[in-house]
Each structure stands twice: as C-alpha cells, then as structure tokens.
C-alpha positions as CSV (number, residue, x, y, z in Angstrom):
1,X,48.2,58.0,-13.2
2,X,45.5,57.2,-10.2
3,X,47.2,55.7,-7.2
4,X,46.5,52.0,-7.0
5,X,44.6,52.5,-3.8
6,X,41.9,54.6,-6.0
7,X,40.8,51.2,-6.9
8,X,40.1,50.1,-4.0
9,X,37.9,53.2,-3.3
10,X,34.7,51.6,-1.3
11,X,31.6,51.9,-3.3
12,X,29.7,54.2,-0.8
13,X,31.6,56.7,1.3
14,X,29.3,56.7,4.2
15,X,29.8,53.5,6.2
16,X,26.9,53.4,8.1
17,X,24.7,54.1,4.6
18,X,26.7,51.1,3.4
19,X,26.1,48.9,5.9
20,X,21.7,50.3,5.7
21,X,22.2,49.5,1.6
22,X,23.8,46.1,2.2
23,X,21.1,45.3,4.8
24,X,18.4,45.9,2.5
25,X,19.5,44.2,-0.5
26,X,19.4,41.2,1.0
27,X,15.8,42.0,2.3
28,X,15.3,42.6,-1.0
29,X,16.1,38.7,-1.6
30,X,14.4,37.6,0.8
31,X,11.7,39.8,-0.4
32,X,11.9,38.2,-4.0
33,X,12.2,34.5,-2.4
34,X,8.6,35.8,-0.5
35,X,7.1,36.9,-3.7
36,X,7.8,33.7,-5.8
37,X,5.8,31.7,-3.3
38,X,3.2,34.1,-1.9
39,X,1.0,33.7,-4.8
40,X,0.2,29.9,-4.1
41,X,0.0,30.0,-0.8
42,X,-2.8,32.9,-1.0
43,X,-4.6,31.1,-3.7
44,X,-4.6,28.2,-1.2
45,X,-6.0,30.2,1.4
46,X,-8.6,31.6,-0.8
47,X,-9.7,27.6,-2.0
48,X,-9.4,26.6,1.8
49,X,-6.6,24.3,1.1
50,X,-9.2,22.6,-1.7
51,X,-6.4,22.7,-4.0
52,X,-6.1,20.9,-7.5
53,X,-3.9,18.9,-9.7
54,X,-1.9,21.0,-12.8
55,X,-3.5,20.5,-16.2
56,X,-1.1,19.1,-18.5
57,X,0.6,21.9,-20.7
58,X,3.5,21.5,-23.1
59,X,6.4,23.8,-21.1
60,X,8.5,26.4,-22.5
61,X,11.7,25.5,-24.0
62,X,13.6,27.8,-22.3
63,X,12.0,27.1,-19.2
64,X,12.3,23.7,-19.2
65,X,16.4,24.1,-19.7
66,X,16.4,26.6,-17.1
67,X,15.1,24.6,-14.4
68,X,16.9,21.4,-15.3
69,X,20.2,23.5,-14.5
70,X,19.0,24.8,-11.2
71,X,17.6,22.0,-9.7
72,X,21.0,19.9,-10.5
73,X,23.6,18.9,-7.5
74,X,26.2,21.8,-8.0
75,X,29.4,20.6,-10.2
76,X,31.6,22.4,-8.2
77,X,33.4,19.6,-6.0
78,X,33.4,21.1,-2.9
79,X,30.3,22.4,-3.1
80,X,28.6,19.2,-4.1
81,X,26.2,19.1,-0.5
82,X,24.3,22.3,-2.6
83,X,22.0,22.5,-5.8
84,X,22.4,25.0,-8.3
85,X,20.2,27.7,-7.5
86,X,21.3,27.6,-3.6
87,X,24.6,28.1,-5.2
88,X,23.7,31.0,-7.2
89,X,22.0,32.3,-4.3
90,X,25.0,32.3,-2.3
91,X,27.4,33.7,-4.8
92,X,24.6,36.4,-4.9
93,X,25.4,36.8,-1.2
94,X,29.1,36.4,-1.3
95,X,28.7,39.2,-3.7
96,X,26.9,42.2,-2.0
97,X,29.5,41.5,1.0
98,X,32.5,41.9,-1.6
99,X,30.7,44.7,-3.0
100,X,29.5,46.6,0.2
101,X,33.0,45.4,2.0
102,X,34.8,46.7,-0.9
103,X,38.0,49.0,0.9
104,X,41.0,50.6,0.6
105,X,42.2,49.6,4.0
106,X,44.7,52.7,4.3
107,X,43.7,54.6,7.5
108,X,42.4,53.3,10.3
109,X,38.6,54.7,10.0
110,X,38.8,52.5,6.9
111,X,38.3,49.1,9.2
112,X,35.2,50.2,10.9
113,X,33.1,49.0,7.5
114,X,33.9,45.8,8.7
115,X,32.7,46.8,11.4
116,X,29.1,48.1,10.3
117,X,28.7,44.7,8.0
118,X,29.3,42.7,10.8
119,X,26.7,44.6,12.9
120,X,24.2,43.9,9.4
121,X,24.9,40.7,8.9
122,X,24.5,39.8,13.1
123,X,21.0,41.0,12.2
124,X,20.0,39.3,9.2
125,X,21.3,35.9,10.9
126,X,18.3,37.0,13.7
127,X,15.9,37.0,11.5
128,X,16.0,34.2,9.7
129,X,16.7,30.9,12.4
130,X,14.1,28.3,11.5
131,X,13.2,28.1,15.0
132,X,13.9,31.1,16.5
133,X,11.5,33.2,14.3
134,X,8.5,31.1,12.7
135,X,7.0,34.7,12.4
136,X,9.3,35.2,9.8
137,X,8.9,32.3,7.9
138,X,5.2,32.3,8.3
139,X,4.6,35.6,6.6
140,X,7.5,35.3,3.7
141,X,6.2,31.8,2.8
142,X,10.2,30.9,2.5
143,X,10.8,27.6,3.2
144,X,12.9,26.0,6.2
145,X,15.9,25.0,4.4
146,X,16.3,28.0,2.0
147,X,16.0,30.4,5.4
148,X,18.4,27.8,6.9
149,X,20.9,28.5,4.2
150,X,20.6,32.3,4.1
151,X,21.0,31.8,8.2
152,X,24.3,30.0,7.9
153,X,25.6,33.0,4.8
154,X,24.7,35.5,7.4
155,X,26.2,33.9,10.1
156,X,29.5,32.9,8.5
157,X,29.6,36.4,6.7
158,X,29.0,38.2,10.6
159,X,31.9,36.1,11.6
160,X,34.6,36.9,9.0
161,X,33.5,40.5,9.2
162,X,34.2,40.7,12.9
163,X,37.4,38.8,12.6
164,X,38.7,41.4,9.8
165,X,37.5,44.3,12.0
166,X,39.0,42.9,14.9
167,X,42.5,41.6,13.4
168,X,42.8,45.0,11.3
169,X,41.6,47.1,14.2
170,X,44.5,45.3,16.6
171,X,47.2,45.1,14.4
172,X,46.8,48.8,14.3
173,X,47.4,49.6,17.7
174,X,49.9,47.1,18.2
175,X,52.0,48.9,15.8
176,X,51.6,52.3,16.9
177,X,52.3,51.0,20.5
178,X,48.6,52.2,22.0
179,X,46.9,48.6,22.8
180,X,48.1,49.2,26.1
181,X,45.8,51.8,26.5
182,X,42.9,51.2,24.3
183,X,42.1,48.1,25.6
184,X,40.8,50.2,29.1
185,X,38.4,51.0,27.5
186,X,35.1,49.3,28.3
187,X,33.6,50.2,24.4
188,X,36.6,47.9,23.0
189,X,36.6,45.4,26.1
190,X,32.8,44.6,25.4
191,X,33.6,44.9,21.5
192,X,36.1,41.9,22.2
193,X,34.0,39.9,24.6
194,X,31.3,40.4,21.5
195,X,33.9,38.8,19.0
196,X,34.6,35.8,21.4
197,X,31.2,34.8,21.6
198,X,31.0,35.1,17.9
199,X,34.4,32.6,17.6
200,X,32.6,30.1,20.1
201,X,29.5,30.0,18.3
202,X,30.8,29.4,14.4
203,X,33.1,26.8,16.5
204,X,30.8,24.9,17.6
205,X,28.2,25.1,14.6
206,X,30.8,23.3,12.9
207,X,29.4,19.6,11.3
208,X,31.5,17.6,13.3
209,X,30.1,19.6,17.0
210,X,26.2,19.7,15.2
211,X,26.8,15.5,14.4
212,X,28.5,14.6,17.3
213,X,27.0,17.0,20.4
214,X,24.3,18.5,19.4
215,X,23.5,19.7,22.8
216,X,26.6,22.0,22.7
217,X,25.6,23.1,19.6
218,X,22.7,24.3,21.1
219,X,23.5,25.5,24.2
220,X,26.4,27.5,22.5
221,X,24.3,29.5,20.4
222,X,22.4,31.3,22.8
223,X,25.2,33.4,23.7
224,X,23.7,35.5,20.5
225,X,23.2,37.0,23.5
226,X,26.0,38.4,24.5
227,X,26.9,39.3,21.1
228,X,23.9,41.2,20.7
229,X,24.4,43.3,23.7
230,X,28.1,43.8,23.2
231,X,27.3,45.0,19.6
232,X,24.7,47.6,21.0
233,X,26.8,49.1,23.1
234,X,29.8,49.1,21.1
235,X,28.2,50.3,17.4
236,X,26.9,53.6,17.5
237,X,24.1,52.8,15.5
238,X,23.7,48.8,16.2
239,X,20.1,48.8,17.5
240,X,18.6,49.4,14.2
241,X,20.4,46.9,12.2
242,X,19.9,43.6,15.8
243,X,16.3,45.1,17.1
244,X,13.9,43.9,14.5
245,X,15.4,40.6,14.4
246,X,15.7,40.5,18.2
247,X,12.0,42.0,19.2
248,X,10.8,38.9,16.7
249,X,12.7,36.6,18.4
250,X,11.7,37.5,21.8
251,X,8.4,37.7,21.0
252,X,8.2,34.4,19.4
253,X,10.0,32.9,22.1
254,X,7.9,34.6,25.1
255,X,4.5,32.6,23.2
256,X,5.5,29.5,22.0
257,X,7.6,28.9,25.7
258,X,3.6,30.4,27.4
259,X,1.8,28.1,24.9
260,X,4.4,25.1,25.6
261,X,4.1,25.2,29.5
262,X,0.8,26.8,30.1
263,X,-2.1,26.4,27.4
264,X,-1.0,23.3,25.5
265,X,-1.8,19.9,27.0
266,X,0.3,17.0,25.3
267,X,-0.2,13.9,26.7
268,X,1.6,10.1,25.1
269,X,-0.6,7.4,23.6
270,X,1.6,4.9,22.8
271,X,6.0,4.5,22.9
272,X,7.0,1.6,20.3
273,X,10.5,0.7,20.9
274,X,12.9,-1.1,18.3
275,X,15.6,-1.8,19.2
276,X,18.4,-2.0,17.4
277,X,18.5,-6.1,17.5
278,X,15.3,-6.0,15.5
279,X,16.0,-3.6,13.1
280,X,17.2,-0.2,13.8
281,X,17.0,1.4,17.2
282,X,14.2,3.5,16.8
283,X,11.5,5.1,19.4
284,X,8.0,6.0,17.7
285,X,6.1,8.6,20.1
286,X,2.9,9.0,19.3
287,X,1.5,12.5,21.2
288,X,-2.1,13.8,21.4
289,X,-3.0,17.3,22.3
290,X,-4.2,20.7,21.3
291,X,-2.0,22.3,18.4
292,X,0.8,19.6,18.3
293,X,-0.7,18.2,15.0
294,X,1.2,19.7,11.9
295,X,-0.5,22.2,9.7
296,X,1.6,21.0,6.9
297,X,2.8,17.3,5.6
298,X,6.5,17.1,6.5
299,X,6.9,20.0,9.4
300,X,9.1,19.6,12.1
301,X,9.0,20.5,15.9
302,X,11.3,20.5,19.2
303,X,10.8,18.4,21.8
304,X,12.0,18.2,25.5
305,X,11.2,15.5,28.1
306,X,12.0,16.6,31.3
307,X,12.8,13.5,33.1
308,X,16.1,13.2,30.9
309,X,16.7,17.4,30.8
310,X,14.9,20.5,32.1
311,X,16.5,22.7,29.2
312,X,17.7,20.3,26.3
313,X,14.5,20.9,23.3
314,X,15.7,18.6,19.9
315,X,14.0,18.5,16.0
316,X,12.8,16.0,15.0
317,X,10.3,15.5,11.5
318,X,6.8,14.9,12.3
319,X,5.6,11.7,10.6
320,X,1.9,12.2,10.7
321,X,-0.3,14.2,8.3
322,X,-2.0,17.5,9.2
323,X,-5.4,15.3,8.8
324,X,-4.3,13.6,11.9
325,X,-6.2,16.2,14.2
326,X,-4.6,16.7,17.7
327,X,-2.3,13.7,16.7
328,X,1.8,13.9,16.2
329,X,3.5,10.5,15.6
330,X,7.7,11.1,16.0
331,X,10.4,8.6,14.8
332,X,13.4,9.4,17.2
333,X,16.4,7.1,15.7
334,X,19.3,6.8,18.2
335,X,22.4,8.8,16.9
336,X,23.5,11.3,19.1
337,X,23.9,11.5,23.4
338,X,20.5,13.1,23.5
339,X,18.6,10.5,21.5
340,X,20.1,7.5,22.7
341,X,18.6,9.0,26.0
342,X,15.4,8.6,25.3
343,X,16.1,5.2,23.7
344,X,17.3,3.9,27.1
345,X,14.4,5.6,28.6
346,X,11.7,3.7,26.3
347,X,13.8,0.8,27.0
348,X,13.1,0.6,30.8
349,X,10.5,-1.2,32.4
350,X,7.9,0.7,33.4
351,X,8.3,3.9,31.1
352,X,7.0,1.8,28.0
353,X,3.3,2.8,29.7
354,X,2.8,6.3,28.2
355,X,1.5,7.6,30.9
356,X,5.1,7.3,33.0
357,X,6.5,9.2,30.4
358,X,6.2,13.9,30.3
359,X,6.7,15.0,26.6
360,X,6.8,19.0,25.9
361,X,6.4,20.0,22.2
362,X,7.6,23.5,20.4
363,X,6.1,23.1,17.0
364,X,5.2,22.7,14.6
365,X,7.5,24.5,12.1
366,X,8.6,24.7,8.6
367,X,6.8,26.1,5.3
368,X,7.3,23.7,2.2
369,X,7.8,24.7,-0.9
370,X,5.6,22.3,-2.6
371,X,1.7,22.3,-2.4
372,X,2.0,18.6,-3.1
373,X,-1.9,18.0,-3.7
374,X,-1.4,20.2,-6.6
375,X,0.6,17.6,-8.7
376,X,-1.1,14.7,-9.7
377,X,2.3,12.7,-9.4
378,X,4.0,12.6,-6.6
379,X,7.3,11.2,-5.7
380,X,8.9,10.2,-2.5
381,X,12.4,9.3,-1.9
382,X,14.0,7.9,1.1
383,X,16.7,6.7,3.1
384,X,16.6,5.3,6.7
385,X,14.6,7.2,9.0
386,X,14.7,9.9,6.0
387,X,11.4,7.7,5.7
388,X,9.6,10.5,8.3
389,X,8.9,13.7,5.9
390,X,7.7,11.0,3.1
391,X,5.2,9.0,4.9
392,X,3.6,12.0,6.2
393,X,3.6,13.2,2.7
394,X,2.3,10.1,1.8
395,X,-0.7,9.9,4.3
396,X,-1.4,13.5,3.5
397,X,-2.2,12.9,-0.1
398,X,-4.2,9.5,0.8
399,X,-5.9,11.0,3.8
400,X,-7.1,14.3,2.3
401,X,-8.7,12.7,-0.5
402,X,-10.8,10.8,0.9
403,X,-14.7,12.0,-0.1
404,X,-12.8,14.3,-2.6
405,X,-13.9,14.7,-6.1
406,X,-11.2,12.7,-8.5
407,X,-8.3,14.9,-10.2
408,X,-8.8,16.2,-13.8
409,X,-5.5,14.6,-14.8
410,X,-3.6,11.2,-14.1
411,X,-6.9,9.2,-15.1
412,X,-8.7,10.9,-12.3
413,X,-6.3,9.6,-9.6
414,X,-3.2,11.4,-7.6
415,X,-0.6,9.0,-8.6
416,X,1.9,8.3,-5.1
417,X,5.3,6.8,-5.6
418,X,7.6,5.7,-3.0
419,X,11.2,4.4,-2.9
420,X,12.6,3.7,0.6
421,X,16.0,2.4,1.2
422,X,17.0,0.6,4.0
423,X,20.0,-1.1,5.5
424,X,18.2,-3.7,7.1
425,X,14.7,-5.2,6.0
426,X,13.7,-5.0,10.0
427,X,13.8,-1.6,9.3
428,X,10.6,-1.6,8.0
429,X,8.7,-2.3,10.5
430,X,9.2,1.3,11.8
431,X,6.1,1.9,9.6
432,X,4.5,-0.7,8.4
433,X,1.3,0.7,9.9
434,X,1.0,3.2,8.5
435,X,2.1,1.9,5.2
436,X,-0.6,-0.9,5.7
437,X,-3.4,2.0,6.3
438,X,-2.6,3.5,3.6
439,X,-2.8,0.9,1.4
440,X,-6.2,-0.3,2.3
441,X,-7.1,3.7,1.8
442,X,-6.2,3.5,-1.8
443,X,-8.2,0.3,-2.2
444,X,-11.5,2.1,-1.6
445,X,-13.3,3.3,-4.6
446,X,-14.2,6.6,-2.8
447,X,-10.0,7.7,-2.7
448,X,-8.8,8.5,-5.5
449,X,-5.1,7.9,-5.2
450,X,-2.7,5.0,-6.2
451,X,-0.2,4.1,-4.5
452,X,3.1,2.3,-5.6
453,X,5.6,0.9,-2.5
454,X,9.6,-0.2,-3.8
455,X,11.7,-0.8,-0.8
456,X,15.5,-1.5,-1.4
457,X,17.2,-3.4,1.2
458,X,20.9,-3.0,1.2
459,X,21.8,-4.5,4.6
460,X,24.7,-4.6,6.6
461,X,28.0,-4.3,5.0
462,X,30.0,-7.6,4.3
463,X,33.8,-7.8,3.6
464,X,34.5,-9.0,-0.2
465,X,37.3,-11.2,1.1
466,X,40.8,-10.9,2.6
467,X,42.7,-10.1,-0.8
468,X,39.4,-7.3,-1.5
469,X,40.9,-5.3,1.3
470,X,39.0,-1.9,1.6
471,X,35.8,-2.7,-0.7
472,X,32.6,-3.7,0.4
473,X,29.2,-5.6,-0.6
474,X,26.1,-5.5,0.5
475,X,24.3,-8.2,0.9
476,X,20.7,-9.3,1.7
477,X,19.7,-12.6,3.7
478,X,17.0,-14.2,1.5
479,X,14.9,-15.3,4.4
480,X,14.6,-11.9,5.4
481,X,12.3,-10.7,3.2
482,X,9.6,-12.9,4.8
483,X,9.4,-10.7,7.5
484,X,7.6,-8.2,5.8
485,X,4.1,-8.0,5.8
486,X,3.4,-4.7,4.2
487,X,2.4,-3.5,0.5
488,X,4.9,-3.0,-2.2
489,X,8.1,-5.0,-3.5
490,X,11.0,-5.4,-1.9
491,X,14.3,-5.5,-3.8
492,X,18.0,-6.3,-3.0
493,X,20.7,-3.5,-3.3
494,X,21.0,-0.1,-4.5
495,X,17.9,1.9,-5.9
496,X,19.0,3.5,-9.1
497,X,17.0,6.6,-8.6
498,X,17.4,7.7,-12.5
499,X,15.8,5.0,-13.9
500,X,13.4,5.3,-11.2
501,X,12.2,8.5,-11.8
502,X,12.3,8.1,-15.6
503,X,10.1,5.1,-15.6
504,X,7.4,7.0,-13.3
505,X,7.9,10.2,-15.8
506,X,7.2,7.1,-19.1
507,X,4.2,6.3,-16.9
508,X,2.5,9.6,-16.8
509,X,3.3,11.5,-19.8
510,X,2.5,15.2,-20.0
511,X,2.0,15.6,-16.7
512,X,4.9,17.7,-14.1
513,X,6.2,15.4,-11.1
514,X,6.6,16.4,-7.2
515,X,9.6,14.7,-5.7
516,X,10.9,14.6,-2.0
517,X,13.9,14.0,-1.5
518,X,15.4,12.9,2.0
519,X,18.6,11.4,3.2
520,X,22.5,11.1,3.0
521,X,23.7,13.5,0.8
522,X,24.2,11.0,-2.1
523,X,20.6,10.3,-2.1
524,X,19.9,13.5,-2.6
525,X,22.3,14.9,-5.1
526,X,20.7,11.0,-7.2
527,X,17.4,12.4,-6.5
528,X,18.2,15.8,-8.3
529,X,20.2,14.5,-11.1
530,X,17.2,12.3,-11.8
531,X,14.7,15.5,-11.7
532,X,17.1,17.4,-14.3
533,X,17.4,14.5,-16.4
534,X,13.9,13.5,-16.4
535,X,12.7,16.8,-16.8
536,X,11.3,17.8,-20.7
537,X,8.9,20.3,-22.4
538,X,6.3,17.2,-21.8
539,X,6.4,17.4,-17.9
540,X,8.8,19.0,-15.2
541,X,10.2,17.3,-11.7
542,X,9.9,19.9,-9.2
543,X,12.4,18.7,-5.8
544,X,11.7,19.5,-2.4
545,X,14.9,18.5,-0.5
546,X,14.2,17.8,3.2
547,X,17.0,19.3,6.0
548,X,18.2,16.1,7.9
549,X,20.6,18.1,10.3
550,X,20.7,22.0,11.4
C-alpha cells in the first residue's frame, strides 16, 4: 500500500517550473478576459467610436440561461458583495494555487513552493493595480473592477503563501534548535523584513482601514517596495516572476507623475459647495485643461490639491462625458479625513474663487465593459453620489448623438433610463444642471434620444415609536418635493428595482438592455437580480457594476 504522503505528491516536481506554470495560467486568464472584449473595442476603433445600436435577434436558449446565472448576486451568504461569474473566477483562482501549492510537507525543501508562489503571485498583484498600471489595462481591454478583483486574489494569495512559507520555514528551525543561527543571515533577515511588509499591507487593505483612513491605506501600500526588493534578493529566481510587473509600473508612474507636473495645465472653473444643511455635503469641481477630459463615460482619476497635502492623490468618478473636451466635472462627497478636507477648504471664504484653489489630476482611468451606444436601451441605476458614473453615462449618450443619424432599433431613438435614490430630496441639486441640459437635449428633433428621470427620496431615518424599538421608517416631508426644479418624477421610499427594470424590458420588447449599476451593495445585488430576472430569449440585461471603494 502507497504511503499516505504519496497523495500528497506536488503536481510538478520542479518548484521553480511550478511556480513559471502557475504564473502563466493565470496569464492565461487574463489573456481570455482580453480576448472576450478585444473584439469590440477594435471594431470601435475601426468605426471611429461611430458605433451602432444591436439589431433585435431572438437569443439562444441556452445562452440566455447561462447569462442569467452569471450576472446574479452570488447565493453563497458570505460571498453575497460578488456576482456569479466573479465567483467562478475566483474559485478558478483559488484553484490553480491548491493545485500548484499542492505538497507533501515532509522535508524541509518541501516549504520553499510556498515560497516560489508567493514570489508569482507578488508579481501578478503588480500587474494588475488599476492605477498603478493603465498600460495593462489599456492593452487587455479588461475592465477596472474585474483587474481590481484579480489584484485583491493575487494579493491575498501572495500573503497566505508567505505566511505558510514563513510559519513552516520557522517552525522548522525552532525545532531542530538552529534559529539561533539562521536568522544571521542577511538572505533570511531581508526574507523576514519582506514578509512584514507584506502583513502591514493586507492589514491595512482591510475594509474597515480603506473606509475609515484611506490615506493609510495608501501610504501603506507603497512599501510594495520593500517587498519587492527583499523578494529579489532573497528568491533565487525572483526578478522574472516581480520585473515585468515592476518595469510597467515604473514606467507608467515616471509619465503620468512628468505629464501631471510638467506638460498638463489644469486650471478650476468653478467650486459649488453644498453643504450638508442643504442637502448632502458635497463639493463639485469643475477642471479645464489638456487631457483631464475622460476618453470614456464613467472613468475615474486621482486627484491631489497641494494646499491640503503634497503627497495624498484620492479617486474619485468623473462626472462629465468624454464629449466634454478639456472639461472634467468631480462630485467629492465628504466621508473620509481626506474629503472632508477639501469640504472645509471650499467652505472658506476666499477659496470659493477658483482661482485661489491648485488642483493636480492623474487620470483618467478605467476601461468599461460596456460600449453603451451600442444598446439602444440603456439603464442607469443609482444611489447617493453613486449618481457620478450614471450622469456621465447619461450625458454621453445625449451628447454624442447630437447631429447623429437615428438608431435602426427603439423607433429610431436610444431609449435612456434613470433611477436615482436619494436620502434627501436636497440631494438633487448636486445635478440638476446637468440633468436640466440634458433634458432640453432630448427635446430637440435633431437628438435622437429619450430620456426618462425617476428619483426616489427615502430621507432621513425616523424612529417608528418608543415600543418599535430597533426599526425604522423613512419618511419624506411633502413640501419637499417643491424644491425640485428638474425633469422626471419624484417618488417617496424605496425603488423596487425589479419591477423597474421589468417594466422598461415590457417597453422595449426584443431589444437587449445596458444597465449600470452603482451604490451600496444592496443596490447592486437588486440591480442584478433584476437583470437575471428580466433577462429572456426576447432581450438580454447586460450589468456594468461600478467600483465605489478600492
């Protein structure tokens, strides 16, 4: 009979050719994410963005059942903040480190393959930061919160690897008495300073750190560094596996900080400030410059203001369409230390004349997954300042049609829906602009889009009553709703986002639905049980779900 620990053989002998397999395979996802999208976006390019509505085509059966299951909130319970398909994707990846990680753990040369995968996985979590290499993304087509998601796996895989290497590796000597004199040696010493930066940057990319400090968050990560070096000196073979990934990121880095400082020119049109006695606390920046207009509706960039902090750069969603040339509009809502910063800086007399106030941008970033002018339906969904991605969605599909030659489908007219919720009905006022622009757009024979405004107001929260101890109503002041001036209805709780999305579906038979999604995690996991549910062999809801936090 085999000896049980011939089970536990490793799949390939060679650790460092398990640790070059491992690496690749998940290239080779990313290389299959690439290839699903690359199509498109070429086809895009080689129309010069003149892109057109889908015809109306019955869908396969088995396609339609297919992606009604993957683009469904995940029924595990603890896993309910992930879709489906991401979850499949990460069991994909939980699997190759099983498989590659796979060990008998009998002699000591046995722990190094923790080792090797730790060094892999450091330098797939290089390559794929949504900030740190827009190379990346720009040339795979993958979008921001897919490569965000394969950047957490990676990370969280490098760290458990190194913790098993380390623990195993210890333990060891501990119990054949020779820690003592291992640990003089500078290989292990910078292998364990390597580790420790690991620990303090999974610590702090915790959700409670990322919420609540951001800035630490931040500043933590960039002791990469020190990880990076310690693992080249202490793997034999490390600069292969944390080069590539590094080289990109330098050389991203080194233009975009040259471009920032040196060629780009930003300066501030206007600061709007509402506070949060009129209905939300919210800054709107409005910047003008070369290259700080998105390429693409709902993009994202990092921006620093150096009379609050030389170093500190924060995302935030740019509002305004890519038809806004040389224009970025920015909703900063105050949540965290570094945004109320700037809240109490707009707030000061004086620094509401934009001239007063220095703005640097990084951006933009981000590669959607949707080309939404290619859906004659489109959409939107919204909570709070989750309001940014839509309206620039919004505007783009207004604003690029404008002179264009009507849609085959939808009665020769893109169809825009939006449903924003809000706790306050001041709240709306945030964009009421911009909604009120586009509005008179769409009223023009010469656009050839519709566009259909349903705000929910759910207000602030109201105790039931003394004996109702622990539930809550919301409730809506009636006279409030005079306040707003803009298009659309306003209504008074809840949105049930099912109904919603099945009435727009009724509406426009035969034809497939583009739906963003963007808010509190309820919002969206509603959002995608109403794209599953509403999807049939007549027409299909594709979801884009917008990242609110990193």
């Amino acid at each position: 009979m085999q000896p049980l620990h011939y089970a536990f053989r490793p799949v390939i002998s060679d650790q460092h050719t398990a640790a070059r397999a491992y690496f690749l395979c998940v290239l080779a996802m990313l290389f299959i994410e690439s290839m699903l999208r690359v199509p498109t976006y070429l086809l895009s390019l080689w129309k010069r963005g003149n892109v057109t509505p889908r015809r109306s085509r019955p869908h396969w059966a088995p396609y339609v059942w297919l992606h009604s299951f993957l683009v469904r909130p995940s029924p595990a319970p603890v896993l309910t903040d992930h879709h489906v398909a991401l979850l499949i994707r990460c069991l994909v990846f939980i699997g190759l480190n099983v498989l590659f990680g796979w060990n008998r753990i009998r002699y000591s040369t046995d722990y190094q393959i923790y080792g090797w995968l730790t060094i892999a996985n450091g330098g797939l979590a290089l390559l794929l930061p949504t900030r740190g290499t827009n190379l990346f993304s720009l040339v795979a087509r993958i979008p921001a919160p897919i490569l965000l998601a394969y950047h957490r796996w990676a990370g969280v895989a490098t760290v458990v690897h190194a913790s098993m290497h380390f623990g195993l590796t210890v333990t060891n000597y501990v119990a054949t008495n020779q820690f003592d004199v291992v640990v003089q040696n500078t290989r292990i010493r910078i292998g364990i300073m390597a580790w420790t930066a690991l620990a303090l940057i999974f610590l702090t990319s915790l959700r409670i750190v990322r919420r609540r400090a951001f800035e630490v968050f931040a500043y933590t990560h960039f002791l990469f560094l020190v990880f990076v070096a310690g693992g080249l000196y202490h793997a034999a073979y490390g600069p292969e596996f944390l080069l590539p990934g590094l080289i990109l990121w330098a050389l991203d880095r080194f233009w975009r900080l040259c471009y920032s400082f040196k060629v780009r020119q930003i300066r501030v049109r206007s600061i709007t400030h509402y506070p949060a006695a009129f209905g939300g606390d919210v800054v709107k920046i409005q910047l003008e410059g070369r290259g700080v207009a998105a390429s693409l509706p709902a993009q994202m960039a990092w921006i620093q203001i150096p009379g609050l902090s030389a170093l500190n750069w924060h995302p935030f969603t740019i509002a305004s369409p890519p038809e806004d040339h040389q224009t970025a509009t920015f909703a900063i809502r105050g949540l965290g230390g570094y945004t109320k910063e700037i809240h109490k800086v707009a707030g000061q007399e004086g620094m509401m004349d934009s001239a007063a106030l220095k703005i640097r941008v990084d951006g933009p970033y981000g590669v959607g997954r949707l080309q939404w002018a290619r859906y004659p339906i489109v959409a939107l969904v919204a909570g709070g300042i989750g309001i940014t991605p839509a309206i620039s969605i919004a505007s783009h599909m207004v604003k690029r049609a404008v002179g264009k030659p009507s849609p085959h489908t939808a009665g020769g007219q893109w169809r825009v829906y939006l449903l924003w919720t809000v706790g306050d009905i001041r709240d709306v006022r945030w964009f009421v602009p911009e909604l009120k622009e586009l509005a008179a757009l769409t009223s023009r024979p010469d656009v050839p889009v519709t566009l259909s405004v349903l705000i929910h107001v759910t207000d602030r929260r109201k105790k039931a009553g003394n004996d109702d101890v622990g539930r809550w109503e919301y409730e809506m002041e009636e006279e409030q709703t005079m306040e707003y001036s803009g298009p659309g209805d306003i209504m008074q709780g809840r949105p049930d986002i099912v109904e919603w999305v099945k009435n727009i579906r009724e509406k426009n038979p035969g034809l497939d639905v583009a739906m963003s999604v963007c808010g509190p995690q309820p919002l969206k996991n509603a959002g995608r049980t109403a794209a599953a549910r509403a999807s049939n062999r007549d027409g299909l809801v594709f979801v884009e779900e917008e990242v609110f936090e990193f």
